[in-house]
Amino acid sequence: MSGTELARARVLGELIAASHLMTLEQLPGTVASHADRAGWPHVLIYLADLRQERLCLLVGNLDTGPGGIDAPSELAVEGTVAGRTFQLGKISPASASTTGQWWVPLLDGTERLGVLRVGTPGAQVEPDDDLNRLAGLVALLLESKRGTSDVYSRLVRRRKMKVAAEMEWRLMPPRTFATDRLLISAVMEPAYEVSGDAFEYALAGETMHLSVFDAMGHDTAAGLTANLALAAARVQRCQGADLLQTAEGVGAALTEQFAGSRYATSIMADFNLVTGVLTWTNYGHHPPVVIRGNRTVVHLSCPPAPPLGTGLGVHGTLRSDQLEPGDRLLFYTDGITEARNEEGQEFGLDGLTDFLIRHHSDGLPVPETLRRLIGHHLDYHRGRLNDDATVMILEWHGPTPYEPAQLKALTGLPPTIAADTIVSAWSQQPAGEHNT
């Protein structure tokens, strides 16, 4: 190991040691001072706003000096080099005319947090593996601090958030998640006014649980209904309940709380990552669809039970469908398909699937495709949505793991990720343990 590599390893270790009592406000200056000693000068942290339209500078305890920070406080995601780095997950030179200053994507797992700016024009900084390691560590530190920081919330919000939306976002899992065999990505709008929609996924061994809820109404009570439904489902699953038992538990919790005056439609599903079998049940919700071969839309069907919380005593039905390697499973709420523009035209399910198929052909990472979908959807409806709109996509690679290049293309992971760093969750298990 060279002297430079040793210095960088030492600095990264010192950052980890310093992080235990560090606040988010202390993170920018601490990272910048440590990184400078390893040959990475002038590190700045930019975080994506809630709608992923702007990149906002995290100032914190940066040493601004007499002249202040020589950097904009905000950058647009569209039309900037920094934004392009965020969209595609690729290190980019800050300028075509100079070297030594780079934009580096910040990823917590596969969730996009923002970008780093590293170096100054003419500095001796190379876009090597160590630069991605620095960004990876900064992302982990951000993730460990942002949940307890109002500074983070104020920075990434560009307008006032409704109480129901506050509850929703606090309860949601990350918008993007991947293992060696599948990718999940989701979006939810209107970001600051969402009230009754919720999405959920959780992994237990070889089974991925998926659910979407759409509570009646567009007020704070709708948010309470969605939050109660999601929390009740988590309680049931953690107690070992199957899909129908989980749904019964959610329905009972809603009925007990609201006596039938509030309800939520839902799709609940279990997906086996090894076999590709999707087991699901429908409670008054639009059924999921599958995009196969990036050209064919397969409509799934299951006899729907009444929405959860109605207290009608009608039990749900289980349905099983076999997915094929490369399939994209699509969950959505009616706010994405039934909302009409000023001319009274619905966006529709065909509009949704056509958009996803066309943009998949562009080779964009899935989270970026969904970001653009929401932008297109807002433009289609002149920026005003009268209902919550949620989309969640699961892509299954098949029983064998992705190649690193495939995961990189799907999620925007650093291109330097090696095959031996993607360890199958099942490769270490004795034969037969993951049989259904």
CSV table of C-alpha atoms in Angstrom, one decimal:
chain,number,residue,atom,x,y,z
A,1,MET,CA,0.0,0.0,0.0
A,2,SER,CA,1.4,3.4,-1.0
A,3,GLY,CA,1.9,6.4,1.3
A,4,THR,CA,-1.2,8.1,-0.3
A,5,GLU,CA,-3.3,5.0,0.2
A,6,LEU,CA,-2.3,4.7,3.8
A,7,ALA,CA,-3.0,8.4,4.4
A,8,ARG,CA,-6.4,8.1,2.9
A,9,ALA,CA,-7.3,4.9,4.8
A,10,ARG,CA,-6.2,6.7,8.0
A,11,VAL,CA,-8.3,9.7,7.3
A,12,LEU,CA,-11.4,7.6,6.5
A,13,GLY,CA,-10.9,5.8,9.8
A,14,GLU,CA,-10.5,9.1,11.7
A,15,LEU,CA,-13.8,10.2,10.2
A,16,ILE,CA,-15.6,7.1,11.4
A,17,ALA,CA,-14.1,7.7,14.9
A,18,ALA,CA,-15.1,11.3,14.9
A,19,SER,CA,-18.7,10.5,13.8
A,20,HIS,CA,-19.9,9.0,17.0
A,21,LEU,CA,-20.6,12.3,18.7
A,22,MET,CA,-20.9,14.4,15.6
A,23,THR,CA,-24.1,16.3,14.6
A,24,LEU,CA,-25.2,16.9,11.1
A,25,GLU,CA,-24.2,20.5,11.4
A,26,GLN,CA,-20.7,19.5,12.2
A,27,LEU,CA,-20.4,17.0,9.3
A,28,PRO,CA,-19.5,19.4,6.4
A,29,GLY,CA,-16.5,21.1,8.1
A,30,THR,CA,-15.3,17.9,9.7
A,31,VAL,CA,-15.4,16.0,6.4
A,32,ALA,CA,-13.7,18.9,4.6
A,33,SER,CA,-10.8,19.2,7.1
A,34,HIS,CA,-10.1,15.5,7.2
A,35,ALA,CA,-10.4,15.1,3.4
A,36,ASP,CA,-8.0,17.9,2.8
A,37,ARG,CA,-5.3,16.1,4.6
A,38,ALA,CA,-5.8,13.1,2.3
A,39,GLY,CA,-5.4,15.2,-0.9
A,40,TRP,CA,-9.1,15.9,-1.4
A,41,PRO,CA,-9.4,19.7,-1.0
A,42,HIS,CA,-12.5,21.8,-0.7
A,43,VAL,CA,-15.1,19.0,-0.3
A,44,LEU,CA,-18.7,20.3,-0.4
A,45,ILE,CA,-21.8,18.3,0.3
A,46,TYR,CA,-25.0,19.0,-1.8
A,47,LEU,CA,-28.2,17.2,-0.8
A,48,ALA,CA,-31.2,16.7,-3.0
A,49,ASP,CA,-34.5,18.3,-2.1
A,50,LEU,CA,-37.6,16.2,-1.4
A,51,ARG,CA,-38.7,16.3,-5.0
A,52,GLN,CA,-35.2,15.8,-6.3
A,53,GLU,CA,-35.4,19.0,-8.4
A,54,ARG,CA,-32.6,21.0,-6.6
A,55,LEU,CA,-29.2,20.2,-5.0
A,56,CYS,CA,-28.8,22.2,-1.8
A,57,LEU,CA,-25.4,23.0,-0.1
A,58,LEU,CA,-25.1,21.8,3.4
A,59,VAL,CA,-23.1,24.6,5.1
A,60,GLY,CA,-23.0,23.5,8.7
A,61,ASN,CA,-19.6,24.2,10.3
A,62,LEU,CA,-17.7,24.9,7.1
A,63,ASP,CA,-14.9,27.4,7.4
A,64,THR,CA,-16.3,30.0,5.1
A,65,GLY,CA,-13.4,32.4,5.6
A,66,PRO,CA,-13.4,36.1,4.7
A,67,GLY,CA,-14.7,35.6,1.2
A,68,GLY,CA,-17.3,33.0,2.0
A,69,ILE,CA,-17.7,29.7,0.2
A,70,ASP,CA,-16.9,29.9,-3.5
A,71,ALA,CA,-19.9,27.8,-4.5
A,72,PRO,CA,-23.6,28.3,-5.2
A,73,SER,CA,-26.0,27.5,-2.4
A,74,GLU,CA,-28.3,25.6,-4.9
A,75,LEU,CA,-28.0,23.9,-8.2
A,76,ALA,CA,-30.7,22.6,-10.5
A,77,VAL,CA,-30.9,18.8,-11.1
A,78,GLU,CA,-31.8,19.5,-14.7
A,79,GLY,CA,-29.2,21.2,-16.9
A,80,THR,CA,-26.2,21.1,-14.6
A,81,VAL,CA,-23.1,18.8,-14.4
A,82,ALA,CA,-23.9,18.2,-10.7
A,83,GLY,CA,-27.4,17.3,-11.6
A,84,ARG,CA,-26.3,14.9,-14.3
A,85,THR,CA,-24.0,13.2,-11.7
A,86,PHE,CA,-27.0,12.9,-9.4
A,87,GLN,CA,-29.2,11.5,-12.2
A,88,LEU,CA,-26.8,8.9,-13.6
A,89,GLY,CA,-24.6,8.1,-10.7
A,90,LYS,CA,-21.4,8.8,-12.5
A,91,ILE,CA,-18.4,10.9,-11.4
A,92,SER,CA,-18.2,13.9,-13.6
A,93,PRO,CA,-15.6,16.6,-14.1
A,94,ALA,CA,-16.9,20.0,-12.9
A,95,SER,CA,-15.8,21.7,-16.1
A,96,ALA,CA,-14.8,20.5,-19.5
A,97,SER,CA,-12.0,23.0,-19.6
A,98,THR,CA,-10.2,22.2,-16.4
A,99,THR,CA,-9.3,19.1,-14.4
A,100,GLY,CA,-8.9,18.4,-10.7
A,101,GLN,CA,-12.5,19.2,-9.6
A,102,TRP,CA,-15.2,16.5,-9.6
A,103,TRP,CA,-18.8,15.9,-8.9
A,104,VAL,CA,-19.3,12.5,-7.1
A,105,PRO,CA,-22.7,10.8,-6.4
A,106,LEU,CA,-23.8,10.3,-2.8
A,107,LEU,CA,-25.6,6.9,-2.4
A,108,ASP,CA,-26.9,5.4,0.8
A,109,GLY,CA,-27.1,1.8,-0.4
A,110,THR,CA,-28.9,2.6,-3.6
A,111,GLU,CA,-30.9,5.6,-2.4
A,112,ARG,CA,-29.7,8.9,-3.9
A,113,LEU,CA,-28.9,11.5,-1.3
A,114,GLY,CA,-27.0,14.1,-3.4
A,115,VAL,CA,-23.5,14.8,-4.6
A,116,LEU,CA,-20.0,15.8,-3.4
A,117,ARG,CA,-17.9,18.5,-5.0
A,118,VAL,CA,-14.3,17.6,-4.5
A,119,GLY,CA,-11.2,19.6,-5.5
A,120,THR,CA,-10.5,22.9,-7.2
A,121,PRO,CA,-9.6,23.6,-10.9
A,122,GLY,CA,-6.1,22.4,-11.5
A,123,ALA,CA,-5.9,20.4,-8.3
A,124,GLN,CA,-4.2,16.9,-8.3
A,125,VAL,CA,-7.4,15.0,-7.7
A,126,GLU,CA,-8.2,11.8,-9.7
A,127,PRO,CA,-11.6,10.2,-10.1
A,128,ASP,CA,-10.4,6.9,-8.6
A,129,ASP,CA,-11.9,4.2,-6.3
A,130,ASP,CA,-10.9,6.2,-3.2
A,131,LEU,CA,-13.1,9.1,-4.3
A,132,ASN,CA,-16.1,6.8,-4.4
A,133,ARG,CA,-15.1,5.4,-1.0
A,134,LEU,CA,-15.0,8.9,0.5
A,135,ALA,CA,-18.5,9.6,-1.0
A,136,GLY,CA,-19.7,6.2,0.4
A,137,LEU,CA,-18.5,7.1,3.9
A,138,VAL,CA,-20.0,10.6,3.7
A,139,ALA,CA,-23.4,9.1,2.6
A,140,LEU,CA,-23.4,6.6,5.6
A,141,LEU,CA,-22.6,9.5,8.0
A,142,LEU,CA,-25.4,11.6,6.5
A,143,GLU,CA,-27.8,8.7,6.9
A,144,SER,CA,-26.8,8.2,10.5
A,145,LYS,CA,-27.4,11.9,11.3
A,146,ARG,CA,-30.3,13.2,9.2
A,147,GLY,CA,-33.0,11.4,11.1
A,148,THR,CA,-32.3,13.5,14.2
A,149,SER,CA,-31.7,16.8,12.5
A,150,ASP,CA,-34.2,19.6,11.8
A,151,VAL,CA,-31.4,21.3,9.8
A,152,TYR,CA,-31.6,18.5,7.3
A,153,SER,CA,-35.4,18.7,7.0
A,154,ARG,CA,-35.3,22.5,6.5
A,155,LEU,CA,-32.6,22.2,3.9
A,156,VAL,CA,-34.3,19.6,1.7
A,157,ARG,CA,-37.8,21.1,1.9
A,158,ARG,CA,-38.7,24.0,-0.5
A,159,ARG,CA,-42.2,24.7,0.8
A,160,LYS,CA,-44.4,24.1,3.8
A,161,MET,CA,-45.3,20.5,4.5
A,162,LYS,CA,-48.7,19.4,5.7
A,163,VAL,CA,-49.1,17.4,8.9
A,164,ALA,CA,-50.3,14.3,7.0
A,165,ALA,CA,-47.3,14.4,4.7
A,166,GLU,CA,-44.9,14.8,7.7
A,167,MET,CA,-46.4,11.5,9.1
A,168,GLU,CA,-46.1,9.8,5.7
A,169,TRP,CA,-42.5,10.5,5.0
A,170,ARG,CA,-41.4,9.7,8.5
A,171,LEU,CA,-42.9,6.2,8.1
A,172,MET,CA,-41.8,5.4,4.5
A,173,PRO,CA,-38.8,3.1,3.8
A,174,PRO,CA,-36.1,4.5,1.5
A,175,ARG,CA,-37.3,5.3,-2.0
A,176,THR,CA,-34.8,2.9,-3.6
A,177,PHE,CA,-33.5,-0.5,-2.4
A,178,ALA,CA,-31.5,-3.3,-4.1
A,179,THR,CA,-30.1,-6.7,-3.4
A,180,ASP,CA,-28.1,-8.9,-5.7
A,181,ARG,CA,-31.4,-10.2,-7.3
A,182,LEU,CA,-33.9,-7.4,-7.3
A,183,LEU,CA,-34.4,-3.7,-7.3
A,184,ILE,CA,-37.2,-1.7,-5.7
A,185,SER,CA,-37.9,2.0,-6.4
A,186,ALA,CA,-40.9,4.2,-5.5
A,187,VAL,CA,-42.1,7.7,-5.7
A,188,MET,CA,-45.0,9.5,-4.0
A,189,GLU,CA,-46.6,12.9,-4.9
A,190,PRO,CA,-47.7,15.5,-4.2
A,191,ALA,CA,-44.6,15.4,-1.9
A,192,TYR,CA,-45.6,18.2,0.5
A,193,GLU,CA,-49.4,17.5,0.6
A,194,VAL,CA,-49.6,13.7,0.3
A,195,SER,CA,-52.1,12.4,2.8
A,196,GLY,CA,-53.5,9.0,2.2
A,197,ASP,CA,-51.0,7.0,0.2
A,198,ALA,CA,-48.3,4.8,1.6
A,199,PHE,CA,-45.9,2.2,0.2
A,200,GLU,CA,-44.0,-0.5,2.1
A,201,TYR,CA,-41.4,-3.2,1.5
A,202,ALA,CA,-39.5,-5.4,3.9
A,203,LEU,CA,-37.2,-8.4,3.4
A,204,ALA,CA,-37.3,-11.5,5.5
A,205,GLY,CA,-34.8,-14.2,4.3
A,206,GLU,CA,-35.8,-14.9,0.7
A,207,THR,CA,-39.2,-13.2,0.9
A,208,MET,CA,-39.8,-9.6,0.0
A,209,HIS,CA,-43.0,-8.2,1.4
A,210,LEU,CA,-44.6,-5.5,-0.6
A,211,SER,CA,-47.7,-3.4,0.0
A,212,VAL,CA,-49.4,-0.2,-1.2
A,213,PHE,CA,-52.2,1.6,0.8
A,214,ASP,CA,-54.6,4.3,-0.4
A,215,ALA,CA,-56.7,5.7,2.4
A,216,MET,CA,-60.0,7.5,1.8
A,217,GLY,CA,-59.9,11.2,1.8
A,218,HIS,CA,-57.2,13.9,1.4
A,219,ASP,CA,-56.9,15.3,4.9
A,220,THR,CA,-55.0,14.6,8.1
A,221,ALA,CA,-57.4,11.8,8.9
A,222,ALA,CA,-56.4,10.1,5.7
A,223,GLY,CA,-52.8,10.3,6.8
A,224,LEU,CA,-53.7,8.8,10.2
A,225,THR,CA,-55.6,6.0,8.4
A,226,ALA,CA,-52.6,5.2,6.1
A,227,ASN,CA,-50.1,5.4,9.0
A,228,LEU,CA,-52.3,3.1,11.2
A,229,ALA,CA,-52.7,0.6,8.3
A,230,LEU,CA,-49.0,0.5,7.6
A,231,ALA,CA,-48.0,0.2,11.3
A,232,ALA,CA,-50.6,-2.6,11.9
A,233,ALA,CA,-49.2,-4.5,8.9
A,234,ARG,CA,-45.7,-4.3,10.3
A,235,VAL,CA,-46.9,-5.5,13.7
A,236,GLN,CA,-48.6,-8.5,12.1
A,237,ARG,CA,-45.7,-9.5,9.9
A,238,CYS,CA,-43.2,-9.3,12.8
A,239,GLN,CA,-45.4,-11.7,14.7
A,240,GLY,CA,-45.2,-14.2,11.8
A,241,ALA,CA,-48.6,-13.6,10.3
A,242,ASP,CA,-49.2,-14.6,6.7
A,243,LEU,CA,-50.7,-12.3,4.1
A,244,LEU,CA,-54.4,-12.9,4.9
A,245,GLN,CA,-53.7,-12.8,8.6
A,246,THR,CA,-51.8,-9.5,8.1
A,247,ALA,CA,-54.7,-8.0,6.2
A,248,GLU,CA,-57.2,-9.2,8.8
A,249,GLY,CA,-55.1,-7.5,11.5
A,250,VAL,CA,-54.9,-4.2,9.5
A,251,GLY,CA,-58.7,-4.3,9.0
A,252,ALA,CA,-59.3,-5.0,12.7
A,253,ALA,CA,-57.1,-2.1,13.7
A,254,LEU,CA,-58.8,0.3,11.4
A,255,THR,CA,-62.3,-0.8,12.4
A,256,GLU,CA,-61.4,-0.6,16.1
A,257,GLN,CA,-60.1,3.0,15.6
A,258,PHE,CA,-62.6,4.4,13.1
A,259,ALA,CA,-65.7,2.1,13.5
A,260,GLY,CA,-66.1,1.8,9.7
A,261,SER,CA,-66.0,5.5,9.0
A,262,ARG,CA,-62.4,5.3,7.5
A,263,TYR,CA,-60.9,2.7,5.3
A,264,ALA,CA,-58.0,2.0,3.0
A,265,THR,CA,-57.6,0.0,-0.2
A,266,SER,CA,-54.5,-2.1,-0.5
A,267,ILE,CA,-52.4,-4.6,-2.4
A,268,MET,CA,-50.3,-6.9,-0.1
A,269,ALA,CA,-47.9,-9.3,-1.6
A,270,ASP,CA,-45.0,-11.7,-0.8
A,271,PHE,CA,-42.4,-12.2,-3.5
A,272,ASN,CA,-39.9,-15.1,-3.4
A,273,LEU,CA,-36.5,-13.8,-4.7
A,274,VAL,CA,-35.4,-17.3,-5.6
A,275,THR,CA,-38.4,-18.8,-7.3
A,276,GLY,CA,-40.0,-15.6,-8.7
A,277,VAL,CA,-43.4,-16.5,-7.3
A,278,LEU,CA,-45.6,-13.6,-6.4
A,279,THR,CA,-48.3,-14.3,-3.9
A,280,TRP,CA,-50.8,-11.4,-3.4
A,281,THR,CA,-54.2,-10.3,-2.2
A,282,ASN,CA,-56.4,-7.3,-3.2
A,283,TYR,CA,-58.6,-5.2,-1.0
A,284,GLY,CA,-60.4,-2.8,-3.3
A,285,HIS,CA,-57.3,-1.6,-5.1
A,286,HIS,CA,-56.1,-1.4,-8.7
A,287,PRO,CA,-54.3,-4.7,-9.4
A,288,PRO,CA,-50.5,-4.7,-10.2
A,289,VAL,CA,-49.2,-5.1,-13.7
A,290,VAL,CA,-46.0,-6.6,-15.1
A,291,ILE,CA,-43.9,-5.1,-17.8
A,292,ARG,CA,-42.2,-8.0,-19.6
A,293,GLY,CA,-39.4,-7.8,-22.1
A,294,ASN,CA,-39.8,-4.0,-22.0
A,295,ARG,CA,-42.6,-4.2,-24.4
A,296,THR,CA,-45.5,-6.4,-23.1
A,297,VAL,CA,-47.8,-5.4,-20.3
A,298,VAL,CA,-49.3,-8.3,-18.4
A,299,HIS,CA,-52.4,-7.5,-16.3
A,300,LEU,CA,-52.6,-9.5,-13.1
A,301,SER,CA,-56.0,-10.3,-11.5
A,302,CYS,CA,-57.3,-11.4,-8.1
A,303,PRO,CA,-60.9,-11.2,-6.8
A,304,PRO,CA,-61.0,-8.1,-4.7
A,305,ALA,CA,-62.2,-8.0,-1.2
A,306,PRO,CA,-63.7,-4.8,0.3
A,307,PRO,CA,-61.3,-2.1,1.5
A,308,LEU,CA,-59.6,-2.7,4.8
A,309,GLY,CA,-61.5,-1.1,7.7
A,310,THR,CA,-65.1,-1.5,6.4
A,311,GLY,CA,-65.8,-4.2,8.9
A,312,LEU,CA,-67.9,-6.2,6.4
A,313,GLY,CA,-66.4,-9.5,7.3
A,314,VAL,CA,-65.5,-10.5,3.7
A,315,HIS,CA,-62.2,-12.3,3.6
A,316,GLY,CA,-59.5,-11.8,1.0
A,317,THR,CA,-58.4,-14.2,-1.7
A,318,LEU,CA,-54.8,-15.3,-2.4
A,319,ARG,CA,-53.5,-15.3,-5.9
A,320,SER,CA,-50.1,-16.6,-7.1
A,321,ASP,CA,-48.3,-15.5,-10.3
A,322,GLN,CA,-45.0,-16.6,-11.7
A,323,LEU,CA,-42.6,-13.8,-12.7
A,324,GLU,CA,-40.0,-14.2,-15.4
A,325,PRO,CA,-36.4,-13.0,-15.1
A,326,GLY,CA,-36.2,-9.3,-16.1
A,327,ASP,CA,-39.9,-8.6,-15.3
A,328,ARG,CA,-40.8,-5.3,-13.8
A,329,LEU,CA,-43.7,-5.5,-11.3
A,330,LEU,CA,-45.7,-2.3,-11.0
A,331,PHE,CA,-47.8,-1.1,-8.1
A,332,TYR,CA,-49.7,2.2,-8.3
A,333,THR,CA,-52.5,4.2,-6.8
A,334,ASP,CA,-55.4,5.8,-8.7
A,335,GLY,CA,-53.9,9.3,-8.3
A,336,ILE,CA,-51.3,8.4,-11.0
A,337,THR,CA,-53.8,6.9,-13.5
A,338,GLU,CA,-57.2,8.7,-12.9
A,339,ALA,CA,-56.1,12.3,-12.5
A,340,ARG,CA,-57.2,14.4,-15.4
A,341,ASN,CA,-55.6,17.4,-17.0
A,342,GLU,CA,-57.3,20.7,-17.9
A,343,GLU,CA,-58.8,19.1,-21.0
A,344,GLY,CA,-60.3,16.3,-19.0
A,345,GLN,CA,-57.9,13.6,-20.3
A,346,GLU,CA,-56.7,10.9,-17.9
A,347,PHE,CA,-53.1,10.0,-17.8
A,348,GLY,CA,-54.3,6.4,-17.6
A,349,LEU,CA,-52.5,3.1,-17.1
A,350,ASP,CA,-51.5,3.0,-20.7
A,351,GLY,CA,-49.8,6.4,-20.3
A,352,LEU,CA,-48.0,5.1,-17.2
A,353,THR,CA,-46.7,1.9,-18.7
A,354,ASP,CA,-45.8,3.6,-22.0
A,355,PHE,CA,-43.7,6.1,-20.2
A,356,LEU,CA,-41.8,3.5,-18.2
A,357,ILE,CA,-41.1,1.4,-21.3
A,358,ARG,CA,-39.9,4.3,-23.3
A,359,HIS,CA,-37.5,5.6,-20.6
A,360,HIS,CA,-36.2,2.1,-19.8
A,361,SER,CA,-35.0,2.0,-23.4
A,362,ASP,CA,-33.0,5.2,-22.7
A,363,GLY,CA,-30.9,3.2,-20.3
A,364,LEU,CA,-31.7,5.4,-17.3
A,365,PRO,CA,-31.4,4.1,-13.7
A,366,VAL,CA,-34.8,3.1,-12.4
A,367,PRO,CA,-34.9,5.8,-9.7
A,368,GLU,CA,-34.2,8.5,-12.4
A,369,THR,CA,-36.9,7.1,-14.6
A,370,LEU,CA,-39.4,7.5,-11.7
A,371,ARG,CA,-38.1,11.0,-10.9
A,372,ARG,CA,-38.8,11.9,-14.6
A,373,LEU,CA,-42.2,10.2,-14.5
A,374,ILE,CA,-43.3,12.4,-11.6
A,375,GLY,CA,-42.0,15.5,-13.4
A,376,HIS,CA,-43.9,14.5,-16.5
A,377,HIS,CA,-47.0,13.7,-14.4
A,378,LEU,CA,-46.9,17.1,-12.7
A,379,ASP,CA,-46.5,18.8,-16.1
A,380,TYR,CA,-49.4,16.8,-17.5
A,381,HIS,CA,-51.6,18.1,-14.7
A,382,ARG,CA,-50.2,21.7,-14.8
A,383,GLY,CA,-48.4,21.1,-11.5
A,384,ARG,CA,-51.6,20.4,-9.5
A,385,LEU,CA,-52.7,17.0,-8.3
A,386,ASN,CA,-56.1,16.5,-6.7
A,387,ASP,CA,-55.2,13.0,-5.4
A,388,ASP,CA,-52.1,11.3,-4.1
A,389,ALA,CA,-50.1,9.5,-6.7
A,390,THR,CA,-47.8,6.6,-5.8
A,391,VAL,CA,-45.8,4.3,-8.0
A,392,MET,CA,-43.6,1.4,-6.8
A,393,ILE,CA,-41.5,-0.8,-9.1
A,394,LEU,CA,-39.9,-4.2,-8.4
A,395,GLU,CA,-37.5,-5.6,-11.0
A,396,TRP,CA,-36.5,-9.2,-10.6
A,397,HIS,CA,-33.2,-10.4,-12.2
A,398,GLY,CA,-34.0,-14.0,-11.7
A,399,PRO,CA,-32.6,-16.8,-9.5
A,400,THR,CA,-29.0,-15.8,-10.3
A,401,PRO,CA,-27.4,-12.5,-9.1
A,402,TYR,CA,-27.0,-9.4,-11.2
A,403,GLU,CA,-23.7,-8.7,-12.8
A,404,PRO,CA,-22.1,-5.6,-11.3
A,405,ALA,CA,-22.5,-3.7,-14.6
A,406,GLN,CA,-26.3,-4.5,-14.6
A,407,LEU,CA,-26.7,-3.2,-11.0
A,408,LYS,CA,-24.7,-0.1,-11.9
A,409,ALA,CA,-27.0,0.6,-14.8
A,410,LEU,CA,-30.2,0.0,-12.8
A,411,THR,CA,-29.3,2.0,-9.7
A,412,GLY,CA,-26.4,4.3,-10.5
A,413,LEU,CA,-23.9,2.4,-8.3
A,414,PRO,CA,-20.3,3.4,-8.7
A,415,PRO,CA,-18.8,1.7,-11.8
A,416,THR,CA,-15.8,0.4,-9.8
A,417,ILE,CA,-17.9,-2.1,-7.8
A,418,ALA,CA,-16.5,-5.5,-8.2
A,419,ALA,CA,-18.3,-8.8,-8.6
A,420,ASP,CA,-16.9,-10.2,-5.4
A,421,THR,CA,-18.3,-7.3,-3.4
A,422,ILE,CA,-21.9,-8.3,-4.4
A,423,VAL,CA,-22.4,-11.3,-2.1
A,424,SER,CA,-25.5,-13.3,-2.6
A,425,ALA,CA,-27.6,-13.5,0.6
A,426,TRP,CA,-28.2,-17.1,-0.2
A,427,SER,CA,-24.7,-18.2,-1.4
A,428,GLN,CA,-23.5,-18.9,2.1
A,429,GLN,CA,-26.5,-21.1,3.1
A,430,PRO,CA,-26.4,-24.9,3.2
A,431,ALA,CA,-28.1,-26.5,0.2
A,432,GLY,CA,-31.8,-26.7,0.5
A,433,GLU,CA,-32.3,-23.9,3.1
A,434,HIS,CA,-33.9,-21.6,0.6
A,435,ASN,CA,-36.4,-24.0,-0.9
A,436,THR,CA,-40.0,-23.0,-0.6
